[in-house]
Short mmCIF file of the C-alpha atoms (twelve columns), coordinates in Angstrom:
data_MODEL
# 
_entry.id   MODEL 
# 
loop_
_atom_site.group_PDB 
_atom_site.id 
_atom_site.type_symbol 
_atom_site.label_atom_id 
_atom_site.label_alt_id 
_atom_site.label_comp_id 
_atom_site.label_asym_id 
_atom_site.label_seq_id 
_atom_site.Cartn_x 
_atom_site.Cartn_y 
_atom_site.Cartn_z 
_atom_site.pdbx_PDB_model_num 
ATOM 1   C CA . MET A 1   -14.370 -18.285 34.826  1 
ATOM 2   C CA . ASN A 2   -15.400 -14.950 33.337  1 
ATOM 3   C CA . ILE A 3   -11.769 -13.929 32.745  1 
ATOM 4   C CA . ILE A 4   -11.021 -17.150 30.862  1 
ATOM 5   C CA . GLY A 5   -14.023 -16.612 28.603  1 
ATOM 6   C CA . GLU A 6   -12.884 -13.094 27.752  1 
ATOM 7   C CA . LEU A 7   -9.349  -14.291 27.021  1 
ATOM 8   C CA . ARG A 8   -10.730 -16.889 24.612  1 
ATOM 9   C CA . LYS A 9   -12.763 -14.205 22.816  1 
ATOM 10  C CA . LYS A 10  -9.664  -12.020 22.495  1 
ATOM 11  C CA . LYS A 11  -7.696  -14.955 21.139  1 
ATOM 12  C CA . LYS A 12  -10.337 -15.616 18.475  1 
ATOM 13  C CA . ARG A 13  -10.315 -11.974 17.353  1 
ATOM 14  C CA . THR A 14  -6.607  -11.849 16.580  1 
ATOM 15  C CA . PHE A 15  -5.967  -10.544 13.096  1 
ATOM 16  C CA . ILE A 16  -3.001  -11.491 10.969  1 
ATOM 17  C CA . GLU A 17  -1.811  -8.302  9.319   1 
ATOM 18  C CA . LYS A 18  -0.558  -8.624  5.785   1 
ATOM 19  C CA . SER A 19  3.136   -7.858  5.520   1 
ATOM 20  C CA . ALA A 20  4.790   -5.735  2.854   1 
ATOM 21  C CA . ILE A 21  6.281   -8.785  1.136   1 
ATOM 22  C CA . ASN A 22  2.823   -10.377 0.778   1 
ATOM 23  C CA . VAL A 23  1.440   -7.165  -0.723  1 
ATOM 24  C CA . VAL A 24  4.337   -6.837  -3.164  1 
ATOM 25  C CA . ILE A 25  4.019   -10.489 -4.242  1 
ATOM 26  C CA . ALA A 26  0.293   -9.984  -4.905  1 
ATOM 27  C CA . ILE A 27  1.028   -6.847  -6.980  1 
ATOM 28  C CA . ILE A 28  3.785   -8.628  -8.933  1 
ATOM 29  C CA . GLU A 29  1.414   -11.454 -9.838  1 
ATOM 30  C CA . ALA A 30  -1.620  -9.261  -10.539 1 
ATOM 31  C CA . TYR A 31  0.278   -6.844  -12.798 1 
ATOM 32  C CA . GLN A 32  2.806   -9.401  -14.141 1 
ATOM 33  C CA . LEU A 33  5.804   -7.285  -13.144 1 
ATOM 34  C CA . ASN A 34  9.352   -8.341  -13.959 1 
ATOM 35  C CA . SER A 35  12.851  -7.146  -13.129 1 
ATOM 36  C CA . ASN A 36  12.399  -4.092  -15.397 1 
ATOM 37  C CA . PHE A 37  10.244  -2.610  -12.644 1 
ATOM 38  C CA . LEU A 38  13.348  -2.353  -10.439 1 
ATOM 39  C CA . SER A 39  14.937  0.072   -12.907 1 
ATOM 40  C CA . LEU A 40  11.886  2.342   -12.578 1 
ATOM 41  C CA . LEU A 41  12.389  2.432   -8.828  1 
ATOM 42  C CA . ASP A 42  15.881  3.851   -9.334  1 
ATOM 43  C CA . ASN A 43  14.349  7.052   -10.755 1 
ATOM 44  C CA . LEU A 44  12.682  8.111   -7.508  1 
ATOM 45  C CA . PRO A 45  14.546  11.458  -7.206  1 
ATOM 46  C CA . ASP A 46  12.973  12.558  -10.520 1 
ATOM 47  C CA . LEU A 47  9.495   11.764  -9.224  1 
ATOM 48  C CA . GLU A 48  9.071   14.892  -7.103  1 
ATOM 49  C CA . GLN A 49  9.740   17.161  -10.088 1 
ATOM 50  C CA . LYS A 50  7.192   15.270  -12.189 1 
ATOM 51  C CA . ILE A 51  4.531   15.601  -9.490  1 
ATOM 52  C CA . VAL A 52  4.901   19.400  -9.232  1 
ATOM 53  C CA . ASN A 53  3.357   19.933  -12.687 1 
ATOM 54  C CA . HIS A 54  1.000   16.985  -12.480 1 
ATOM 55  C CA . GLU A 55  -2.788  17.216  -12.409 1 
ATOM 56  C CA . ILE A 56  -4.566  15.370  -9.646  1 
ATOM 57  C CA . ARG A 57  -6.496  12.387  -10.950 1 
ATOM 58  C CA . LEU A 58  -9.405  11.356  -8.783  1 
ATOM 59  C CA . ARG A 59  -9.571  7.611   -8.964  1 
ATOM 60  C CA . PRO A 60  -10.436 4.869   -6.549  1 
ATOM 61  C CA . LYS A 61  -7.850  2.734   -4.851  1 
ATOM 62  C CA . PRO A 62  -7.683  -0.530  -6.822  1 
ATOM 63  C CA . TYR A 63  -8.872  -3.744  -5.227  1 
ATOM 64  C CA . LEU A 64  -6.203  -6.390  -4.737  1 
ATOM 65  C CA . ASN A 65  -6.686  -9.819  -3.217  1 
ATOM 66  C CA . ILE A 66  -3.724  -10.332 -0.876  1 
ATOM 67  C CA . PRO A 67  -3.337  -13.850 0.498   1 
ATOM 68  C CA . ILE A 68  -1.968  -14.279 4.007   1 
ATOM 69  C CA . PHE A 69  0.406   -17.004 2.819   1 
ATOM 70  C CA . PRO A 70  1.178   -16.338 -0.855  1 
ATOM 71  C CA . LEU A 71  2.484   -19.127 -3.071  1 
ATOM 72  C CA . THR A 72  4.696   -17.757 -5.809  1 
ATOM 73  C CA . SER A 73  7.624   -18.666 -8.013  1 
ATOM 74  C CA . ARG A 74  11.204  -18.271 -6.845  1 
ATOM 75  C CA . ASN A 75  11.767  -15.419 -9.341  1 
ATOM 76  C CA . ASN A 76  8.719   -13.487 -8.141  1 
ATOM 77  C CA . PHE A 77  9.762   -13.950 -4.526  1 
ATOM 78  C CA . ARG A 78  13.278  -12.656 -5.237  1 
ATOM 79  C CA . LEU A 79  11.838  -9.689  -7.122  1 
ATOM 80  C CA . ALA A 80  9.517   -8.956  -4.193  1 
ATOM 81  C CA . GLN A 81  12.461  -9.096  -1.779  1 
ATOM 82  C CA . LYS A 82  14.441  -6.633  -3.904  1 
ATOM 83  C CA . ILE A 83  11.475  -4.244  -4.116  1 
ATOM 84  C CA . VAL A 84  10.905  -4.373  -0.351  1 
ATOM 85  C CA . GLU A 85  14.619  -3.733  0.274   1 
ATOM 86  C CA . LYS A 86  14.617  -0.777  -2.117  1 
ATOM 87  C CA . ILE A 87  11.314  0.803   -0.993  1 
ATOM 88  C CA . ASP A 88  11.509  -0.053  2.692   1 
ATOM 89  C CA . ASN A 89  8.840   2.040   4.465   1 
ATOM 90  C CA . PRO A 90  5.673   1.389   6.497   1 
ATOM 91  C CA . TYR A 91  3.355   2.630   3.721   1 
ATOM 92  C CA . LEU A 92  4.397   -0.165  1.353   1 
ATOM 93  C CA . LYS A 93  1.975   -2.646  2.930   1 
ATOM 94  C CA . TYR A 94  -0.918  -0.349  1.910   1 
ATOM 95  C CA . ALA A 95  0.084   -0.234  -1.784  1 
ATOM 96  C CA . ARG A 96  -2.355  -1.849  -4.198  1 
ATOM 97  C CA . ASP A 97  -0.714  -1.296  -7.603  1 
ATOM 98  C CA . PRO A 98  2.783   -0.694  -9.051  1 
ATOM 99  C CA . GLU A 99  2.264   3.068   -9.063  1 
ATOM 100 C CA . GLU A 100 1.549   3.055   -5.342  1 
ATOM 101 C CA . ILE A 101 4.734   1.059   -4.723  1 
ATOM 102 C CA . TYR A 102 6.555   3.778   -6.624  1 
ATOM 103 C CA . LEU A 103 4.827   6.615   -4.738  1 
ATOM 104 C CA . SER A 104 5.015   5.094   -1.247  1 
ATOM 105 C CA . LYS A 105 8.619   6.116   -0.577  1 
ATOM 106 C CA . LEU A 106 8.062   9.755   -1.521  1 
ATOM 107 C CA . LEU A 107 4.749   9.865   0.353   1 
ATOM 108 C CA . PHE A 108 6.375   8.520   3.517   1 
ATOM 109 C CA . TRP A 109 9.286   10.948  3.159   1 
ATOM 110 C CA . LYS A 110 6.918   13.930  2.699   1 
ATOM 111 C CA . ASN A 111 4.398   12.952  5.361   1 
ATOM 112 C CA . PRO A 112 5.260   10.084  7.732   1 
ATOM 113 C CA . ASP A 113 2.144   10.469  9.906   1 
ATOM 114 C CA . ILE A 114 -0.769  9.678   7.580   1 
ATOM 115 C CA . ARG A 115 -3.483  7.660   9.282   1 
ATOM 116 C CA . ALA A 116 -3.883  4.003   8.332   1 
ATOM 117 C CA . ILE A 117 -7.510  4.483   7.250   1 
ATOM 118 C CA . GLU A 118 -6.414  7.086   4.686   1 
ATOM 119 C CA . LEU A 119 -3.655  4.809   3.393   1 
ATOM 120 C CA . LYS A 120 -6.115  1.918   3.030   1 
ATOM 121 C CA . ASN A 121 -8.828  3.877   1.214   1 
ATOM 122 C CA . ILE A 122 -7.208  6.715   -0.757  1 
ATOM 123 C CA . HIS A 123 -4.851  6.328   -3.696  1 
ATOM 124 C CA . PHE A 124 -1.294  7.417   -2.832  1 
ATOM 125 C CA . GLU A 125 -1.215  9.898   -5.722  1 
ATOM 126 C CA . LEU A 126 -4.142  11.830  -4.263  1 
ATOM 127 C CA . LEU A 127 -2.641  11.690  -0.767  1 
ATOM 128 C CA . LEU A 128 0.687   12.963  -2.046  1 
ATOM 129 C CA . ASN A 129 -0.889  15.879  -3.898  1 
ATOM 130 C CA . SER A 130 -3.303  16.805  -1.128  1 
ATOM 131 C CA . LYS A 131 -0.625  16.679  1.553   1 
ATOM 132 C CA . LYS A 132 1.713   18.667  -0.682  1 
ATOM 133 C CA . LYS A 133 -0.820  21.473  -1.077  1 
ATOM 134 C CA . GLY A 134 -1.632  21.540  2.619   1 
ATOM 135 C CA . THR A 135 -5.215  20.360  2.288   1 
ATOM 136 C CA . ARG A 136 -6.752  17.623  4.377   1 
ATOM 137 C CA . CYS A 137 -8.222  14.516  2.819   1 
ATOM 138 C CA . ILE A 138 -11.660 13.749  4.135   1 
ATOM 139 C CA . ILE A 139 -12.747 10.210  3.491   1 
ATOM 140 C CA . GLN A 140 -15.978 8.409   3.896   1 
ATOM 141 C CA . CYS A 141 -15.695 4.760   4.775   1 
ATOM 142 C CA . PRO A 142 -17.664 2.450   2.500   1 
ATOM 143 C CA . SER A 143 -20.871 1.320   4.131   1 
ATOM 144 C CA . LYS A 144 -21.613 -2.335  4.692   1 
ATOM 145 C CA . ALA A 145 -24.992 -1.860  3.042   1 
ATOM 146 C CA . GLY A 146 -23.354 -1.056  -0.299  1 
ATOM 147 C CA . LYS A 147 -21.484 -4.363  -0.315  1 
ATOM 148 C CA . GLU A 148 -24.522 -6.560  0.168   1 
# 
């Protein structure tokens, strides 16, 4: 009887993780991206050179409402599929704006073992620069009291 109760609790606590395609669809709709964004993704080799002489901007990770089951137009869905095919990496599901989509491939290539909590809470630009310079990002999780 006790085992069945614990199994039911575990079943209730299951969490549906948002996939990369859902994240990309939410970004496309929030920032009204179109197929021109795909041409920017073709310039990824030039990105590393631009970052070398780039100042670090301290800015918060943008908030993005990501639905579990997004409803979108056929064009937006096709665009999202093309972006996911082009930028296929595990960090893509943590992106929250077009710039983070762009940076996710280089960030994963430079440092494939960043913790999920850092990816969720720190902008990819800061992670890329801090990892590049050999420093360690120290984050403080937002308290529940601040959200009330």
